[in-house]
Amino acid sequence: MTTMAQVTTRGPGRETTPGTAAQGLVPGAAQGLVQGVAQGLVPGAAQADVREQAPEAAPAARNGEPDVRRAELAAFLRSRRERITPERVGLPRGPRRRTPGLRREEVAQLAAVGVTWYTWLEQARDIQVSPQVLDAIGRALRMDRVERSHLFALAGTPDPAPDGPCPTVTPAYRALLRQLEPIPACIQNSRYDILAYNRTYARLLCDLDALPRADRNCMLLAFTNEEWRASVVDRPKVNRLMAAKFRVSMAGHLAEPAWKALLARLEAESAEFRELWQRHEVVEQVAHTKHLRNAEVGLLHVEHVNLWLSPGTSTSTGPRLVSYPPVDDGTRARLERLQALTEARDGAAAARG
């Protein structure tokens, strides 16, 4: 599957933030590519340590500000932990729970980081925290956009997946997405974040508008979203290709926090992805036919077409426009029906205010 880019207007376009056959698969290529990507990660282990190395002393404090920041960060983490019940995150309460909310070891388990590492954060220890660890903790503690921004500000670390507009998606690209309807189309980056999409793409595989922005990523959806997965005919072969293409894309971004965070989440949430990732297969991006089963209009046969938007980018890097033109008249009619249903739904929602 492919990823799209973001368009959040309620009408024709939506914005969202970042973030063929198995022919051509090259078993064993890019051997060791994950080494250095996921240093410290233990794929599939509930208590895996996401950090790159053992805790390291932070630089010396200047004017006392780092001490204040660490204390504030520790208090903020404790407050977020204590407000979340075990039931909310699918954990048993147990008969002897005296801690309000979650225990520290439970947060570490949910975030796939070391218990000692997380404990030191809540104790305001003088350690450095990677964006990857902060991202995992923010997700485990169910932080909203404002809380997540506050978390990274206290840590003095850039957010690897900020909730802001994507500069890649220009007004001209948004207009192009609208004009392509009823052909489903989106804009995605090389990490498979869906940056923008038109109305037919919004309902093609799942209800994208209903998803949090952080979850609008084709890799995550292909391996963790049941509605998306049910819409893909021949899903095992398609997902094998996706994992291989993602490995090619990641080769140029091994040390980048946002890529490492996405890889960690995929390995933590999908046994299927872990198994495919260990094969070290790679494949290039090529046009091919997709067979999809939409819940509202039925079976669709479409051509998967990539159009790269940045001059000089290879087929594994840079933003691209992905479109799904129909390969037969029956599919075109069903896509027109899907567009009509989406327009009617959007119109009803607008009328309700």
mmCIF file of C-alpha atoms in Angstrom:
data_model
loop_
_atom_site.group_PDB
_atom_site.id
_atom_site.type_symbol
_atom_site.label_atom_id
_atom_site.label_comp_id
_atom_site.label_asym_id
_atom_site.label_seq_id
_atom_site.Cartn_x
_atom_site.Cartn_y
_atom_site.Cartn_z
ATOM 1 C CA MET A 1 0.000 0.000 0.000
ATOM 2 C CA THR A 2 1.093 3.540 -0.276
ATOM 3 C CA THR A 3 0.961 6.555 1.894
ATOM 4 C CA MET A 4 -0.718 9.823 1.259
ATOM 5 C CA ALA A 5 -0.220 13.333 2.303
ATOM 6 C CA GLN A 6 -2.322 15.774 4.207
ATOM 7 C CA VAL A 7 -5.312 18.032 3.435
ATOM 8 C CA THR A 8 -7.578 18.982 6.308
ATOM 9 C CA THR A 9 -10.262 21.161 4.797
ATOM 10 C CA ARG A 10 -13.661 19.692 5.486
ATOM 11 C CA GLY A 11 -14.602 19.969 1.880
ATOM 12 C CA PRO A 12 -12.808 18.538 -1.096
ATOM 13 C CA GLY A 13 -9.413 18.093 0.530
ATOM 14 C CA ARG A 14 -8.121 16.946 3.867
ATOM 15 C CA GLU A 15 -4.885 17.811 5.634
ATOM 16 C CA THR A 16 -3.050 15.615 8.051
ATOM 17 C CA THR A 17 0.296 15.972 9.702
ATOM 18 C CA PRO A 18 3.378 14.010 9.626
ATOM 19 C CA GLY A 19 4.768 11.406 10.057
ATOM 20 C CA THR A 20 2.822 -5.610 -8.075
ATOM 21 C CA ALA A 21 3.832 -8.716 -7.582
ATOM 22 C CA ALA A 22 6.582 -9.657 -5.228
ATOM 23 C CA GLN A 23 8.758 -9.686 -8.306
ATOM 24 C CA GLY A 24 11.905 -7.708 -7.676
ATOM 25 C CA LEU A 25 12.199 -8.634 -4.007
ATOM 26 C CA VAL A 26 15.847 -9.142 -3.137
ATOM 27 C CA PRO A 27 16.121 -11.471 -0.111
ATOM 28 C CA GLY A 28 19.029 -10.616 2.115
ATOM 29 C CA ALA A 29 19.695 -7.213 0.569
ATOM 30 C CA ALA A 30 20.604 -4.341 2.868
ATOM 31 C CA GLN A 31 21.813 -6.828 5.465
ATOM 32 C CA GLY A 32 22.303 -5.221 8.822
ATOM 33 C CA LEU A 33 20.263 -2.176 7.854
ATOM 34 C CA VAL A 34 18.332 -2.341 11.083
ATOM 35 C CA GLN A 35 21.533 -2.451 13.053
ATOM 36 C CA GLY A 36 22.009 1.095 14.154
ATOM 37 C CA VAL A 37 18.383 1.897 13.336
ATOM 38 C CA ALA A 38 16.977 0.055 16.263
ATOM 39 C CA GLN A 39 19.921 -0.068 18.623
ATOM 40 C CA GLY A 40 18.581 -0.969 22.011
ATOM 41 C CA LEU A 41 15.281 -2.184 20.560
ATOM 42 C CA VAL A 42 14.101 -5.706 21.279
ATOM 43 C CA PRO A 43 11.467 -6.409 18.584
ATOM 44 C CA GLY A 44 8.289 -7.754 20.071
ATOM 45 C CA ALA A 45 9.426 -7.683 23.664
ATOM 46 C CA ALA A 46 6.970 -5.899 25.876
ATOM 47 C CA GLN A 47 9.715 -4.449 28.043
ATOM 48 C CA ALA A 48 12.150 -3.664 25.231
ATOM 49 C CA ASP A 49 14.455 -0.715 25.702
ATOM 50 C CA VAL A 50 13.964 1.959 23.045
ATOM 51 C CA ARG A 51 17.016 3.992 23.907
ATOM 52 C CA GLU A 52 20.134 3.831 21.778
ATOM 53 C CA GLN A 53 22.528 3.168 24.625
ATOM 54 C CA ALA A 54 22.827 3.153 28.388
ATOM 55 C CA PRO A 55 21.832 6.339 30.232
ATOM 56 C CA GLU A 56 24.352 9.055 29.664
ATOM 57 C CA ALA A 57 25.033 12.024 31.861
ATOM 58 C CA ALA A 58 23.669 15.255 30.453
ATOM 59 C CA PRO A 59 25.875 18.315 29.971
ATOM 60 C CA ALA A 60 26.483 20.420 33.033
ATOM 61 C CA ALA A 61 23.629 22.673 34.062
ATOM 62 C CA ARG A 62 23.832 26.340 33.244
ATOM 63 C CA ASN A 63 22.232 28.867 35.549
ATOM 64 C CA GLY A 64 20.095 26.152 37.126
ATOM 65 C CA GLU A 65 17.607 26.085 34.234
ATOM 66 C CA PRO A 66 18.175 22.403 33.318
ATOM 67 C CA ASP A 67 17.531 21.430 36.951
ATOM 68 C CA VAL A 68 14.220 23.286 36.906
ATOM 69 C CA ARG A 69 13.271 21.703 33.589
ATOM 70 C CA ARG A 70 14.054 18.193 34.826
ATOM 71 C CA ALA A 71 12.011 18.700 37.984
ATOM 72 C CA GLU A 72 9.076 20.059 35.989
ATOM 73 C CA LEU A 73 9.333 17.197 33.493
ATOM 74 C CA ALA A 74 9.356 14.656 36.335
ATOM 75 C CA ALA A 75 6.283 16.188 37.951
ATOM 76 C CA PHE A 76 4.468 16.354 34.611
ATOM 77 C CA LEU A 77 5.152 12.692 33.860
ATOM 78 C CA ARG A 78 3.947 11.639 37.316
ATOM 79 C CA SER A 79 0.737 13.627 36.922
ATOM 80 C CA ARG A 80 0.021 12.093 33.504
ATOM 81 C CA ARG A 81 0.777 8.579 34.772
ATOM 82 C CA GLU A 82 -1.469 8.905 37.826
ATOM 83 C CA ARG A 83 -4.505 10.025 35.823
ATOM 84 C CA ILE A 84 -4.622 6.911 33.576
ATOM 85 C CA THR A 85 -6.370 3.823 34.915
ATOM 86 C CA PRO A 86 -5.067 0.338 34.068
ATOM 87 C CA GLU A 87 -8.392 -0.483 32.415
ATOM 88 C CA ARG A 88 -7.978 2.406 29.983
ATOM 89 C CA VAL A 89 -4.834 0.842 28.508
ATOM 90 C CA GLY A 90 -5.981 -2.772 28.713
ATOM 91 C CA LEU A 91 -4.091 -3.791 31.859
ATOM 92 C CA PRO A 92 -5.601 -5.689 34.833
ATOM 93 C CA ARG A 93 -6.102 -3.636 37.971
ATOM 94 C CA GLY A 94 -5.108 -6.425 40.382
ATOM 95 C CA PRO A 95 -6.209 -6.812 44.011
ATOM 96 C CA ARG A 96 -3.470 -4.819 45.780
ATOM 97 C CA ARG A 97 -3.038 -1.699 43.696
ATOM 98 C CA ARG A 98 -2.241 1.280 45.930
ATOM 99 C CA THR A 99 -0.771 3.500 43.233
ATOM 100 C CA PRO A 100 -3.211 5.973 41.673
ATOM 101 C CA GLY A 101 -3.252 5.332 37.964
ATOM 102 C CA LEU A 102 -0.453 3.307 36.384
ATOM 103 C CA ARG A 103 2.708 1.975 37.992
ATOM 104 C CA ARG A 104 6.061 3.087 36.591
ATOM 105 C CA GLU A 105 6.823 -0.388 35.293
ATOM 106 C CA GLU A 106 3.497 -0.418 33.458
ATOM 107 C CA VAL A 107 4.323 2.831 31.679
ATOM 108 C CA ALA A 108 7.723 1.393 30.752
ATOM 109 C CA GLN A 109 6.037 -1.728 29.394
ATOM 110 C CA LEU A 110 3.530 0.262 27.318
ATOM 111 C CA ALA A 111 6.251 2.539 25.949
ATOM 112 C CA ALA A 112 8.722 -0.333 25.386
ATOM 113 C CA VAL A 113 11.455 1.457 27.332
ATOM 114 C CA GLY A 114 13.583 0.323 30.260
ATOM 115 C CA VAL A 115 11.982 0.511 33.713
ATOM 116 C CA THR A 116 15.132 2.039 35.209
ATOM 117 C CA TRP A 117 15.284 4.608 32.436
ATOM 118 C CA TYR A 118 11.688 5.724 32.986
ATOM 119 C CA THR A 119 12.115 5.753 36.773
ATOM 120 C CA TRP A 120 15.111 8.070 36.454
ATOM 121 C CA LEU A 121 13.021 10.457 34.357
ATOM 122 C CA GLU A 122 10.413 10.667 37.121
ATOM 123 C CA GLN A 123 13.209 11.176 39.646
ATOM 124 C CA ALA A 124 14.566 14.149 37.662
ATOM 125 C CA ARG A 125 17.923 12.416 37.196
ATOM 126 C CA ASP A 126 20.574 14.191 35.111
ATOM 127 C CA ILE A 127 20.273 12.042 31.968
ATOM 128 C CA GLN A 128 19.724 12.785 28.312
ATOM 129 C CA VAL A 129 16.456 11.679 26.747
ATOM 130 C CA SER A 130 16.150 10.932 23.026
ATOM 131 C CA PRO A 131 13.159 12.141 20.985
ATOM 132 C CA GLN A 132 12.357 8.488 20.312
ATOM 133 C CA VAL A 133 11.952 7.720 24.023
ATOM 134 C CA LEU A 134 9.844 10.847 24.595
ATOM 135 C CA ASP A 135 7.635 9.938 21.639
ATOM 136 C CA ALA A 136 7.065 6.430 23.014
ATOM 137 C CA ILE A 137 6.258 7.743 26.502
ATOM 138 C CA GLY A 138 3.886 10.394 25.144
ATOM 139 C CA ARG A 139 1.957 7.732 23.248
ATOM 140 C CA ALA A 140 1.894 5.360 26.225
ATOM 141 C CA LEU A 141 0.491 8.104 28.472
ATOM 142 C CA ARG A 142 -2.178 8.989 25.873
ATOM 143 C CA MET A 143 -1.031 12.612 25.631
ATOM 144 C CA ASP A 144 -3.008 14.945 23.399
ATOM 145 C CA ARG A 145 -1.414 17.498 21.072
ATOM 146 C CA VAL A 146 -0.974 20.187 23.747
ATOM 147 C CA GLU A 147 0.411 17.764 26.340
ATOM 148 C CA ARG A 148 2.824 16.257 23.832
ATOM 149 C CA SER A 149 4.100 19.709 22.850
ATOM 150 C CA HIS A 150 4.595 20.525 26.544
ATOM 151 C CA LEU A 151 6.475 17.251 27.089
ATOM 152 C CA PHE A 152 9.020 17.986 24.350
ATOM 153 C CA ALA A 153 9.357 21.611 25.442
ATOM 154 C CA LEU A 154 10.225 20.554 29.006
ATOM 155 C CA ALA A 155 12.772 18.069 27.677
ATOM 156 C CA GLY A 156 14.282 20.726 25.399
ATOM 157 C CA THR A 157 14.046 18.303 22.464
ATOM 158 C CA PRO A 158 12.485 18.801 19.010
ATOM 159 C CA ASP A 159 9.329 16.768 18.428
ATOM 160 C CA PRO A 160 9.981 14.158 15.671
ATOM 161 C CA ALA A 161 6.285 14.205 14.691
ATOM 162 C CA PRO A 162 4.949 17.720 15.325
ATOM 163 C CA ASP A 163 1.246 18.395 14.761
ATOM 164 C CA GLY A 164 1.557 21.221 12.303
ATOM 165 C CA PRO A 165 0.930 21.958 8.647
ATOM 166 C CA CYS A 166 3.132 20.226 6.109
ATOM 167 C CA PRO A 167 5.013 22.668 3.857
ATOM 168 C CA THR A 168 5.068 20.039 1.087
ATOM 169 C CA VAL A 169 1.338 20.441 0.409
ATOM 170 C CA THR A 170 0.864 23.691 -1.499
ATOM 171 C CA PRO A 171 -2.517 25.173 -2.499
ATOM 172 C CA ALA A 172 -1.824 23.995 -6.060
ATOM 173 C CA TYR A 173 -1.383 20.412 -4.868
ATOM 174 C CA ARG A 174 -4.609 20.635 -2.865
ATOM 175 C CA ALA A 175 -6.427 21.861 -5.950
ATOM 176 C CA LEU A 176 -4.948 19.001 -7.965
ATOM 177 C CA LEU A 177 -6.184 16.453 -5.435
ATOM 178 C CA ARG A 178 -9.718 17.883 -5.702
ATOM 179 C CA GLN A 179 -9.659 17.922 -9.488
ATOM 180 C CA LEU A 180 -8.596 14.283 -9.645
ATOM 181 C CA GLU A 181 -11.857 13.142 -8.020
ATOM 182 C CA PRO A 182 -13.409 10.609 -8.275
ATOM 183 C CA ILE A 183 -9.937 9.079 -8.661
ATOM 184 C CA PRO A 184 -8.611 8.484 -5.128
ATOM 185 C CA ALA A 185 -5.383 10.417 -4.593
ATOM 186 C CA CYS A 186 -3.127 11.573 -1.798
ATOM 187 C CA ILE A 187 0.278 13.067 -1.102
ATOM 188 C CA GLN A 188 2.690 11.153 1.081
ATOM 189 C CA ASN A 189 6.303 11.465 2.110
ATOM 190 C CA SER A 190 8.955 8.765 1.910
ATOM 191 C CA ARG A 191 8.085 7.656 5.473
ATOM 192 C CA TYR A 192 4.548 6.865 4.254
ATOM 193 C CA ASP A 193 2.912 9.620 6.312
ATOM 194 C CA ILE A 194 -0.359 10.610 4.644
ATOM 195 C CA LEU A 195 0.010 14.372 4.278
ATOM 196 C CA ALA A 196 -3.047 15.178 2.152
ATOM 197 C CA TYR A 197 -5.879 13.339 0.423
ATOM 198 C CA ASN A 198 -9.076 13.932 -1.537
ATOM 199 C CA ARG A 199 -12.589 12.825 -0.628
ATOM 200 C CA THR A 200 -12.592 9.481 -2.405
ATOM 201 C CA TYR A 201 -9.251 8.505 -0.885
ATOM 202 C CA ALA A 202 -10.623 9.501 2.543
ATOM 203 C CA ARG A 203 -13.120 6.598 2.330
ATOM 204 C CA LEU A 204 -11.223 4.199 0.087
ATOM 205 C CA LEU A 205 -9.681 1.862 2.688
ATOM 206 C CA CYS A 206 -10.946 3.244 5.993
ATOM 207 C CA ASP A 207 -12.376 6.475 7.408
ATOM 208 C CA LEU A 208 -9.180 8.552 7.461
ATOM 209 C CA ASP A 209 -10.958 11.619 8.869
ATOM 210 C CA ALA A 210 -11.821 9.642 12.016
ATOM 211 C CA LEU A 211 -8.182 8.754 12.749
ATOM 212 C CA PRO A 212 -5.732 10.791 14.850
ATOM 213 C CA ARG A 213 -3.178 12.552 12.684
ATOM 214 C CA ALA A 214 -0.357 10.515 14.178
ATOM 215 C CA ASP A 215 -2.022 7.325 12.909
ATOM 216 C CA ARG A 216 -2.405 8.488 9.291
ATOM 217 C CA ASN A 217 0.566 6.537 8.057
ATOM 218 C CA CYS A 218 0.252 3.805 5.437
ATOM 219 C CA MET A 219 2.692 1.479 7.174
ATOM 220 C CA LEU A 220 0.840 1.723 10.488
ATOM 221 C CA LEU A 221 -2.533 1.334 8.801
ATOM 222 C CA ALA A 222 -1.432 -1.639 6.709
ATOM 223 C CA PHE A 223 -0.161 -3.532 9.749
ATOM 224 C CA THR A 224 -2.399 -2.368 12.622
ATOM 225 C CA ASN A 225 -5.749 -0.980 11.345
ATOM 226 C CA GLU A 226 -8.300 -3.758 10.903
ATOM 227 C CA GLU A 227 -10.627 -1.772 8.604
ATOM 228 C CA TRP A 228 -7.736 -0.897 6.273
ATOM 229 C CA ARG A 229 -6.415 -4.468 6.331
ATOM 230 C CA ALA A 230 -9.850 -5.926 5.504
ATOM 231 C CA SER A 231 -10.029 -3.687 2.421
ATOM 232 C CA VAL A 232 -6.860 -5.099 0.849
ATOM 233 C CA VAL A 233 -7.235 -8.144 -1.370
ATOM 234 C CA ASP A 234 -4.204 -10.463 -1.161
ATOM 235 C CA ARG A 235 -2.980 -8.664 1.953
ATOM 236 C CA PRO A 236 0.017 -10.954 2.744
ATOM 237 C CA LYS A 237 1.689 -10.238 -0.606
ATOM 238 C CA VAL A 238 0.862 -6.528 -0.461
ATOM 239 C CA ASN A 239 2.248 -6.133 3.060
ATOM 240 C CA ARG A 240 5.395 -8.048 2.158
ATOM 241 C CA LEU A 241 5.998 -5.534 -0.638
ATOM 242 C CA MET A 242 5.289 -2.612 1.689
ATOM 243 C CA ALA A 243 7.833 -3.791 4.260
ATOM 244 C CA ALA A 244 10.439 -4.206 1.502
ATOM 245 C CA LYS A 245 9.767 -0.726 0.079
ATOM 246 C CA PHE A 246 9.877 0.802 3.555
ATOM 247 C CA ARG A 247 13.334 -0.731 4.108
ATOM 248 C CA VAL A 248 14.583 0.933 0.912
ATOM 249 C CA SER A 249 13.126 4.289 1.984
ATOM 250 C CA MET A 250 14.601 4.052 5.478
ATOM 251 C CA ALA A 251 18.147 3.433 4.262
ATOM 252 C CA GLY A 252 18.753 7.169 3.976
ATOM 253 C CA HIS A 253 17.165 8.026 7.349
ATOM 254 C CA LEU A 254 18.606 5.497 9.784
ATOM 255 C CA ALA A 255 19.502 7.975 12.527
ATOM 256 C CA GLU A 256 16.430 10.225 12.277
ATOM 257 C CA PRO A 257 14.164 10.125 15.357
ATOM 258 C CA ALA A 258 10.851 10.130 13.470
ATOM 259 C CA TRP A 259 11.895 7.125 11.384
ATOM 260 C CA LYS A 260 13.236 5.262 14.400
ATOM 261 C CA ALA A 261 10.035 5.970 16.329
ATOM 262 C CA LEU A 262 7.893 4.632 13.478
ATOM 263 C CA LEU A 263 10.004 1.483 13.205
ATOM 264 C CA ALA A 264 9.799 0.938 16.972
ATOM 265 C CA ARG A 265 6.015 1.310 16.925
ATOM 266 C CA LEU A 266 5.607 -1.099 13.991
ATOM 267 C CA GLU A 267 7.775 -3.709 15.689
ATOM 268 C CA ALA A 268 5.938 -3.279 18.988
ATOM 269 C CA GLU A 269 2.415 -3.470 17.532
ATOM 270 C CA SER A 270 2.660 -5.965 14.674
ATOM 271 C CA ALA A 271 4.056 -9.493 14.768
ATOM 272 C CA GLU A 272 3.498 -9.657 11.003
ATOM 273 C CA PHE A 273 5.748 -6.643 10.465
ATOM 274 C CA ARG A 274 8.454 -8.017 12.770
ATOM 275 C CA GLU A 275 8.593 -11.240 10.771
ATOM 276 C CA LEU A 276 8.749 -9.427 7.418
ATOM 277 C CA TRP A 277 11.330 -6.901 8.633
ATOM 278 C CA GLN A 278 13.710 -9.678 9.644
ATOM 279 C CA ARG A 279 13.821 -10.924 6.032
ATOM 280 C CA HIS A 280 15.785 -7.852 4.872
ATOM 281 C CA GLU A 281 13.978 -7.794 1.528
ATOM 282 C CA VAL A 282 14.056 -4.702 -0.695
ATOM 283 C CA VAL A 283 12.039 -3.732 -3.768
ATOM 284 C CA GLU A 284 11.732 -0.594 -5.908
ATOM 285 C CA GLN A 285 8.657 1.573 -6.352
ATOM 286 C CA VAL A 286 6.837 0.626 -9.567
ATOM 287 C CA ALA A 287 3.343 1.115 -10.968
ATOM 288 C CA HIS A 288 1.090 -1.905 -10.511
ATOM 289 C CA THR A 289 -2.543 -2.959 -10.280
ATOM 290 C CA LYS A 290 -4.239 -3.083 -6.882
ATOM 291 C CA HIS A 291 -7.389 -4.963 -5.965
ATOM 292 C CA LEU A 292 -9.338 -3.380 -3.114
ATOM 293 C CA ARG A 293 -12.659 -4.168 -1.479
ATOM 294 C CA ASN A 294 -14.417 -1.011 -0.296
ATOM 295 C CA ALA A 295 -17.000 -1.520 2.444
ATOM 296 C CA GLU A 296 -19.535 0.747 0.696
ATOM 297 C CA VAL A 297 -19.174 0.113 -3.044
ATOM 298 C CA GLY A 298 -17.468 -3.269 -3.341
ATOM 299 C CA LEU A 299 -14.525 -4.579 -5.371
ATOM 300 C CA LEU A 300 -12.229 -2.049 -7.070
ATOM 301 C CA HIS A 301 -9.472 -2.671 -9.618
ATOM 302 C CA VAL A 302 -7.134 0.326 -9.773
ATOM 303 C CA GLU A 303 -3.681 1.208 -11.044
ATOM 304 C CA HIS A 304 -1.207 2.371 -8.393
ATOM 305 C CA VAL A 305 0.592 5.405 -9.838
ATOM 306 C CA ASN A 306 3.369 7.442 -8.147
ATOM 307 C CA LEU A 307 4.266 10.982 -9.222
ATOM 308 C CA TRP A 308 7.294 12.431 -7.417
ATOM 309 C CA LEU A 309 6.888 16.099 -6.542
ATOM 310 C CA SER A 310 10.468 17.197 -5.901
ATOM 311 C CA PRO A 311 12.984 17.484 -8.753
ATOM 312 C CA GLY A 312 16.006 15.221 -8.488
ATOM 313 C CA THR A 313 14.479 12.789 -5.971
ATOM 314 C CA SER A 314 14.835 9.059 -6.455
ATOM 315 C CA THR A 315 11.983 6.588 -6.401
ATOM 316 C CA SER A 316 12.661 5.890 -2.715
ATOM 317 C CA THR A 317 12.848 9.442 -1.376
ATOM 318 C CA GLY A 318 10.902 12.669 -1.414
ATOM 319 C CA PRO A 319 7.177 13.461 -1.378
ATOM 320 C CA ARG A 320 4.961 11.941 -4.047
ATOM 321 C CA LEU A 321 1.413 12.103 -5.284
ATOM 322 C CA VAL A 322 -0.195 8.669 -5.256
ATOM 323 C CA SER A 323 -3.312 8.064 -7.331
ATOM 324 C CA TYR A 324 -5.536 5.080 -8.095
ATOM 325 C CA PRO A 325 -7.099 5.462 -11.571
ATOM 326 C CA PRO A 326 -9.623 2.708 -12.405
ATOM 327 C CA VAL A 327 -8.636 -0.054 -14.818
ATOM 328 C CA ASP A 328 -12.210 -0.844 -15.942
ATOM 329 C CA ASP A 329 -15.572 0.860 -16.371
ATOM 330 C CA GLY A 330 -17.136 -0.985 -13.459
ATOM 331 C CA THR A 331 -14.502 0.359 -11.072
ATOM 332 C CA ARG A 332 -14.945 3.908 -12.428
ATOM 333 C CA ALA A 333 -18.688 3.698 -11.757
ATOM 334 C CA ARG A 334 -18.081 2.431 -8.232
ATOM 335 C CA LEU A 335 -15.561 5.240 -7.553
ATOM 336 C CA GLU A 336 -18.132 7.789 -8.731
ATOM 337 C CA ARG A 337 -20.620 6.202 -6.342
ATOM 338 C CA LEU A 338 -18.090 6.419 -3.507
ATOM 339 C CA GLN A 339 -17.525 10.108 -4.249
ATOM 340 C CA ALA A 340 -21.285 10.764 -4.205
ATOM 341 C CA LEU A 341 -21.675 8.995 -0.860
ATOM 342 C CA THR A 342 -18.789 10.981 0.618
ATOM 343 C CA GLU A 343 -20.173 14.302 -0.642
ATOM 344 C CA ALA A 344 -23.598 13.469 0.824
ATOM 345 C CA ARG A 345 -22.046 12.585 4.165
ATOM 346 C CA ASP A 346 -19.953 15.763 4.256
ATOM 347 C CA GLY A 347 -23.012 17.838 3.313
ATOM 348 C CA ALA A 348 -25.066 16.326 6.127
ATOM 349 C CA ALA A 349 -22.273 16.964 8.614
ATOM 350 C CA ALA A 350 -21.993 20.598 7.502
ATOM 351 C CA ALA A 351 -25.759 21.071 7.837
ATOM 352 C CA ARG A 352 -25.631 19.824 11.420
ATOM 353 C CA GLY A 353 -23.151 22.564 12.134
#
